[in-house]
Structures are given as C-alpha cells and as structure tokens.
Amino acid sequence: MEEMTFKYQHLTFTKQDKNEPREYELLLLADPSKDLVDQYLEQSDTFIARQNEETLGIVILLPLTEEIIEIKNIAVKPEFQGQGIGSYLIENAIKVAALKKYKKILIGTANSSIGQLYLYQKLGFEISEIRKNFFTDNYAEPIYENGVQAKHMLILAKQL
Ligand SMILES: CC(C)(COP(=O)(O)OP(=O)(O)OC[C@H]1O[C@@H](n2cnc3c(N)ncnc32)[C@H](O)[C@@H]1OP(=O)(O)O)[C@@H](O)C(=O)NCCC(=O)NCCS
C-alpha cells in the first residue's frame, strides 16, 4: 500500500512508513492502553491525514483474515474534531480496503461511545457482534463516557 496517497481539498491521506515515529498522542486518544496499541501496530498499517505538514488525524488498519480487515484505531486532534476529518479517514480506509480486495471492513467501539456509533452507522456500518465485557476484561482502569461505563465492545461491519 506504499503508493497510496489520496488528496481531498487540503488534506492528504498517506500510509506511514514503519520506521517513522508512532503518533501516540493520537493513538492513545482512541485507545488508552499503550500495550494493546503496541500489540496491534505490529501487524497493522497506519494512515495519516495531513494538512500542509501537520498531522491532523490517524487511522489504523489491521488485516484479520484474507477477506476481513478492521479499523483498530481512529483519532483526530481535539482542536480539529467535528470538521469532517474523522469521516474523511474512514472513507479513505474503506477505499484502501476495497482496493486491496477485502470483502468486509469492521470497526469496534464501546457501548458508551454514542457519537462514534452514530458516525459509523452514518458511514454505512451495521452492528454485527457484541464482545461482552471487552473493556472490563482488557483495561486496568474503568472507562466512563457520557456518564456511562464502557463495558462491552460493539463490532460494526460494512460489506465492500
Ligand atoms: C471519533 C472521531 C475520530 C471523529 O472524528 P471527527 O473529525 O470529529 O468526525 P467528523 O467531523 O467527521 O464527524 C462526523 C459526524 O459524527 C459526529 N460525531 C463525531 N464524534 C462525535 C462524538 N464524540 N459525539 C457526538 N457526535 C460525534 C459529528 O457531530 C458529525 O456529525 P454530522 O456529520 O451530522 O455533523 C474523533 O471525535 C476522535 O478522535 N475522538 C477521540 C478518539 C476516539 O474516540 N476514537 C474512536 C474510538 S472507537
């Protein structure tokens, strides 16, 4: 996927080289466990949305099987959220997955992540599975969003 660069208005969407430094500030916004992040980055591709030379957002794609790929992490710098960059990252991740001939793309989010559930469904993903107690089993500290505890992971899927 080295050659993949998409351009949209002033944003570019580019695959990061494995030897470039990891964007932990963004990665940990979406996933507070550095251990888990480091584990899946080994097998994943990282794509970065940049404006001029500045990184504004990131999306991580992890192949699960020959036919299925998962968005493992997506994050936009807080001061740039709500301007369509998250949608841009997901739309381009879908484009990459389709070009690579995957049949299905997945994205997981917590039961408490109301905005993300809205966004992913708006972009064509449908709830397909629940990983019960994923957050309580895998994270040392309890996570709360919108006053609701993140306990279960909802997996959403989109056919390509
Ligand atoms: C989730 C995230 C990547 C979305 O990026 P973004 O650039 O803000 O998304 P967009 O601007 O494309 O938003 C698209 C829509 O989703 C809505 N939305 C996105 N996140 C939302 C939230 N947390 N709460 C409510 N609505 C939200 C926007 O209002 C917008 O709706 P509209 O198109 O009807 O106006 C970004 O909020 C983020 O980095 N969050 C922190 C990390 C995170 O939670 N990652 C996901 C882990 S599952």
mmCIF file of C-alpha atoms and ligand atoms in Angstrom:
data_model
loop_
_atom_site.group_PDB
_atom_site.id
_atom_site.type_symbol
_atom_site.label_atom_id
_atom_site.label_comp_id
_atom_site.label_asym_id
_atom_site.label_seq_id
_atom_site.Cartn_x
_atom_site.Cartn_y
_atom_site.Cartn_z
ATOM 1 C CA MET A 1 0.000 0.000 0.000
ATOM 2 C CA GLU A 2 3.112 2.219 -0.050
ATOM 3 C CA GLU A 3 1.957 4.156 -3.097
ATOM 4 C CA MET A 4 -1.475 5.071 -1.732
ATOM 5 C CA THR A 5 -1.971 8.777 -1.270
ATOM 6 C CA PHE A 6 -5.387 10.346 -1.685
ATOM 7 C CA LYS A 7 -5.970 14.067 -1.845
ATOM 8 C CA TYR A 8 -9.104 15.899 -0.767
ATOM 9 C CA GLN A 9 -9.203 19.675 -0.545
ATOM 10 C CA HIS A 10 -6.149 20.496 1.587
ATOM 11 C CA LEU A 11 -5.849 17.090 3.225
ATOM 12 C CA THR A 12 -3.638 14.220 2.181
ATOM 13 C CA PHE A 13 -4.125 10.614 3.277
ATOM 14 C CA THR A 14 -0.808 8.765 3.314
ATOM 15 C CA LYS A 15 0.478 5.460 4.564
ATOM 16 C CA GLN A 16 3.121 5.896 7.256
ATOM 17 C CA ASP A 17 6.477 4.127 6.917
ATOM 18 C CA LYS A 18 7.089 1.520 9.630
ATOM 19 C CA ASN A 19 10.257 3.349 10.737
ATOM 20 C CA GLU A 20 8.520 6.716 11.320
ATOM 21 C CA PRO A 21 7.744 7.580 14.961
ATOM 22 C CA ARG A 22 4.349 6.394 16.234
ATOM 23 C CA GLU A 23 1.722 9.073 16.822
ATOM 24 C CA TYR A 24 0.999 8.079 20.428
ATOM 25 C CA GLU A 25 -0.773 11.318 21.312
ATOM 26 C CA LEU A 26 -3.461 10.465 18.746
ATOM 27 C CA LEU A 27 -3.380 6.689 19.195
ATOM 28 C CA LEU A 28 -3.976 6.939 22.949
ATOM 29 C CA LEU A 29 -6.954 9.287 22.426
ATOM 30 C CA ALA A 30 -8.828 6.388 20.850
ATOM 31 C CA ASP A 31 -7.324 3.589 22.947
ATOM 32 C CA PRO A 32 -5.937 4.282 26.428
ATOM 33 C CA SER A 33 -3.903 1.046 26.553
ATOM 34 C CA LYS A 34 -0.401 1.562 25.142
ATOM 35 C CA ASP A 35 0.254 -2.175 25.483
ATOM 36 C CA LEU A 36 -2.718 -3.059 23.271
ATOM 37 C CA VAL A 37 -1.817 -0.295 20.793
ATOM 38 C CA ASP A 38 1.762 -1.582 20.514
ATOM 39 C CA GLN A 39 0.490 -5.133 20.005
ATOM 40 C CA TYR A 40 -1.792 -4.359 17.063
ATOM 41 C CA LEU A 41 0.542 -1.821 15.432
ATOM 42 C CA GLU A 42 2.999 -4.633 14.722
ATOM 43 C CA GLN A 43 0.570 -6.191 12.215
ATOM 44 C CA SER A 44 -1.215 -3.010 11.066
ATOM 45 C CA ASP A 45 -0.848 -0.225 8.541
ATOM 46 C CA THR A 46 -1.033 3.367 9.739
ATOM 47 C CA PHE A 47 -2.561 6.095 7.582
ATOM 48 C CA ILE A 48 -2.239 9.782 8.366
ATOM 49 C CA ALA A 49 -4.355 12.765 7.350
ATOM 50 C CA ARG A 50 -2.121 15.798 6.977
ATOM 51 C CA GLN A 51 -2.725 19.430 6.131
ATOM 52 C CA ASN A 52 0.474 21.048 4.895
ATOM 53 C CA GLU A 53 2.978 19.164 7.071
ATOM 54 C CA GLU A 54 0.747 18.901 10.137
ATOM 55 C CA THR A 55 -0.757 15.588 11.250
ATOM 56 C CA LEU A 56 -4.476 16.074 11.967
ATOM 57 C CA GLY A 57 -5.711 12.512 12.241
ATOM 58 C CA ILE A 58 -4.790 8.872 12.082
ATOM 59 C CA VAL A 59 -6.423 5.562 11.177
ATOM 60 C CA ILE A 60 -5.020 2.069 11.750
ATOM 61 C CA LEU A 61 -5.970 -0.914 9.571
ATOM 62 C CA LEU A 62 -5.365 -4.465 10.785
ATOM 63 C CA PRO A 63 -5.979 -7.416 8.408
ATOM 64 C CA LEU A 64 -7.812 -10.193 10.292
ATOM 65 C CA THR A 65 -8.205 -12.740 7.501
ATOM 66 C CA GLU A 66 -7.774 -12.688 3.708
ATOM 67 C CA GLU A 67 -11.279 -11.214 3.423
ATOM 68 C CA ILE A 68 -11.719 -9.121 6.564
ATOM 69 C CA ILE A 69 -9.872 -6.020 7.744
ATOM 70 C CA GLU A 70 -10.524 -3.965 10.872
ATOM 71 C CA ILE A 71 -10.153 -0.288 11.713
ATOM 72 C CA LYS A 72 -8.372 -0.751 15.046
ATOM 73 C CA ASN A 73 -7.876 2.897 15.923
ATOM 74 C CA ILE A 74 -9.082 6.241 14.606
ATOM 75 C CA ALA A 75 -8.414 9.640 16.097
ATOM 76 C CA VAL A 76 -8.483 13.312 15.153
ATOM 77 C CA LYS A 77 -6.635 16.031 17.074
ATOM 78 C CA PRO A 78 -9.185 17.521 19.513
ATOM 79 C CA GLU A 79 -8.980 21.041 18.065
ATOM 80 C CA PHE A 80 -9.773 19.661 14.580
ATOM 81 C CA GLN A 81 -12.657 17.341 15.536
ATOM 82 C CA GLY A 82 -16.148 17.946 14.167
ATOM 83 C CA GLN A 83 -14.910 19.212 10.784
ATOM 84 C CA GLY A 84 -15.279 16.030 8.779
ATOM 85 C CA ILE A 85 -11.742 14.674 9.206
ATOM 86 C CA GLY A 86 -12.928 11.520 11.015
ATOM 87 C CA SER A 87 -15.351 10.821 8.161
ATOM 88 C CA TYR A 88 -12.561 11.501 5.651
ATOM 89 C CA LEU A 89 -10.271 8.993 7.424
ATOM 90 C CA ILE A 90 -12.957 6.286 7.477
ATOM 91 C CA GLU A 91 -13.983 6.870 3.857
ATOM 92 C CA ASN A 92 -10.355 6.563 2.759
ATOM 93 C CA ALA A 93 -9.786 3.484 4.945
ATOM 94 C CA ILE A 94 -12.799 1.911 3.183
ATOM 95 C CA LYS A 95 -11.266 2.881 -0.183
ATOM 96 C CA VAL A 96 -7.920 1.239 0.747
ATOM 97 C CA ALA A 97 -9.679 -1.927 1.961
ATOM 98 C CA ALA A 98 -11.726 -2.166 -1.248
ATOM 99 C CA LEU A 99 -8.623 -1.610 -3.423
ATOM 100 C CA LYS A 100 -6.858 -4.386 -1.507
ATOM 101 C CA LYS A 101 -9.853 -6.654 -2.317
ATOM 102 C CA TYR A 102 -11.061 -7.197 1.229
ATOM 103 C CA LYS A 103 -14.745 -8.178 1.360
ATOM 104 C CA LYS A 104 -15.631 -6.720 4.728
ATOM 105 C CA ILE A 105 -14.367 -3.945 6.988
ATOM 106 C CA LEU A 106 -15.009 -3.875 10.737
ATOM 107 C CA ILE A 107 -14.832 -1.183 13.383
ATOM 108 C CA GLY A 108 -15.316 -1.668 17.112
ATOM 109 C CA THR A 109 -16.478 0.826 19.677
ATOM 110 C CA ALA A 110 -17.737 0.883 23.243
ATOM 111 C CA ASN A 111 -21.382 0.713 24.314
ATOM 112 C CA SER A 112 -20.790 4.210 25.773
ATOM 113 C CA SER A 113 -19.361 5.786 22.572
ATOM 114 C CA ILE A 114 -22.611 7.333 21.370
ATOM 115 C CA GLY A 115 -21.062 9.808 18.889
ATOM 116 C CA GLN A 116 -18.881 7.137 17.311
ATOM 117 C CA LEU A 117 -21.845 4.740 16.965
ATOM 118 C CA TYR A 118 -23.744 7.483 15.171
ATOM 119 C CA LEU A 119 -20.803 8.335 12.905
ATOM 120 C CA TYR A 120 -20.000 4.739 11.909
ATOM 121 C CA GLN A 121 -23.648 3.899 11.121
ATOM 122 C CA LYS A 122 -23.948 7.100 9.103
ATOM 123 C CA LEU A 123 -20.978 5.871 7.035
ATOM 124 C CA GLY A 124 -22.673 2.547 6.272
ATOM 125 C CA PHE A 125 -21.505 0.250 9.080
ATOM 126 C CA GLU A 126 -24.054 -2.003 10.815
ATOM 127 C CA ILE A 127 -23.819 -3.552 14.266
ATOM 128 C CA SER A 128 -22.842 -7.181 13.779
ATOM 129 C CA GLU A 129 -21.489 -8.533 17.063
ATOM 130 C CA ILE A 130 -21.037 -7.738 20.751
ATOM 131 C CA ARG A 131 -17.812 -8.643 22.570
ATOM 132 C CA LYS A 132 -19.180 -8.844 26.098
ATOM 133 C CA ASN A 133 -17.015 -7.329 28.873
ATOM 134 C CA PHE A 134 -14.213 -6.464 26.432
ATOM 135 C CA PHE A 135 -13.380 -3.198 28.216
ATOM 136 C CA THR A 136 -13.780 -4.503 31.775
ATOM 137 C CA ASP A 137 -11.614 -7.541 30.935
ATOM 138 C CA ASN A 138 -8.834 -5.751 28.988
ATOM 139 C CA TYR A 139 -8.354 -2.356 30.661
ATOM 140 C CA ALA A 140 -6.983 -1.896 34.170
ATOM 141 C CA GLU A 141 -8.977 1.295 34.895
ATOM 142 C CA PRO A 142 -12.738 1.673 34.422
ATOM 143 C CA ILE A 143 -13.584 3.905 31.438
ATOM 144 C CA TYR A 144 -16.588 6.247 31.531
ATOM 145 C CA GLU A 145 -18.016 8.268 28.641
ATOM 146 C CA ASN A 146 -21.107 10.431 28.739
ATOM 147 C CA GLY A 147 -21.664 9.141 32.314
ATOM 148 C CA VAL A 148 -21.909 5.533 31.083
ATOM 149 C CA GLN A 149 -19.312 2.826 31.781
ATOM 150 C CA ALA A 150 -17.610 1.318 28.733
ATOM 151 C CA LYS A 151 -18.115 -2.418 29.307
ATOM 152 C CA HIS A 152 -18.831 -4.123 26.005
ATOM 153 C CA MET A 153 -17.409 -3.661 22.532
ATOM 154 C CA LEU A 154 -19.872 -3.341 19.668
ATOM 155 C CA ILE A 155 -18.455 -4.516 16.341
ATOM 156 C CA LEU A 156 -19.863 -2.796 13.284
ATOM 157 C CA ALA A 157 -19.324 -4.196 9.785
ATOM 158 C CA LYS A 158 -19.569 -2.891 6.247
ATOM 159 C CA GLN A 159 -19.537 -5.108 3.154
ATOM 160 C CA LEU A 160 -17.140 -3.910 0.443
HETATM 161 C C1 LIG B 1 -14.346 9.799 16.680
HETATM 162 C C2 LIG B 1 -13.532 10.854 15.899
HETATM 163 C C3 LIG B 1 -12.381 10.157 15.190
HETATM 164 C C4 LIG B 1 -14.445 11.524 14.879
HETATM 165 O O1 LIG B 1 -13.679 12.460 14.144
HETATM 166 P P1 LIG B 1 -14.285 13.869 13.709
HETATM 167 O O2 LIG B 1 -13.313 14.511 12.786
HETATM 168 O O3 LIG B 1 -14.691 14.617 14.910
HETATM 169 O O4 LIG B 1 -15.572 13.356 12.911
HETATM 170 P P2 LIG B 1 -16.439 14.155 11.865
HETATM 171 O O5 LIG B 1 -16.213 15.615 11.977
HETATM 172 O O6 LIG B 1 -16.239 13.504 10.550
HETATM 173 O O7 LIG B 1 -17.879 13.815 12.459
HETATM 174 C C5 LIG B 1 -18.866 13.195 11.707
HETATM 175 C C6 LIG B 1 -20.178 13.207 12.472
HETATM 176 O O8 LIG B 1 -20.116 12.451 13.675
HETATM 177 C C7 LIG B 1 -20.459 13.269 14.775
HETATM 178 N N1 LIG B 1 -19.591 12.918 15.887
HETATM 179 C C8 LIG B 1 -18.305 12.500 15.806
HETATM 180 N N2 LIG B 1 -17.838 12.236 17.069
HETATM 181 C C9 LIG B 1 -18.839 12.524 17.905
HETATM 182 C C10 LIG B 1 -18.971 12.468 19.329
HETATM 183 N N3 LIG B 1 -17.968 12.047 20.110
HETATM 184 N N4 LIG B 1 -20.159 12.830 19.869
HETATM 185 C C11 LIG B 1 -21.181 13.242 19.070
HETATM 186 N N5 LIG B 1 -21.113 13.309 17.727
HETATM 187 C C12 LIG B 1 -19.965 12.961 17.164
HETATM 188 C C13 LIG B 1 -20.241 14.683 14.314
HETATM 189 O O9 LIG B 1 -21.088 15.562 15.015
HETATM 190 C C14 LIG B 1 -20.599 14.610 12.852
HETATM 191 O O10 LIG B 1 -21.994 14.655 12.659
HETATM 192 P P3 LIG B 1 -22.629 15.443 11.399
HETATM 193 O O11 LIG B 1 -21.899 14.939 10.169
HETATM 194 O O12 LIG B 1 -24.056 15.055 11.444
HETATM 195 O O13 LIG B 1 -22.345 16.864 11.695
HETATM 196 C C15 LIG B 1 -12.979 11.967 16.850
HETATM 197 O O14 LIG B 1 -14.053 12.523 17.567
HETATM 198 C C16 LIG B 1 -11.922 11.488 17.824
HETATM 199 O O15 LIG B 1 -10.731 11.483 17.529
HETATM 200 N N6 LIG B 1 -12.320 11.109 19.047
HETATM 201 C C17 LIG B 1 -11.373 10.641 20.059
HETATM 202 C C18 LIG B 1 -10.840 9.279 19.718
HETATM 203 C C19 LIG B 1 -11.939 8.232 19.573
HETATM 204 O O16 LIG B 1 -12.896 8.201 20.323
HETATM 205 N N7 LIG B 1 -11.772 7.348 18.560
HETATM 206 C C20 LIG B 1 -12.724 6.286 18.276
HETATM 207 C C21 LIG B 1 -12.546 5.136 19.194
HETATM 208 S S1 LIG B 1 -13.833 3.923 18.858
#
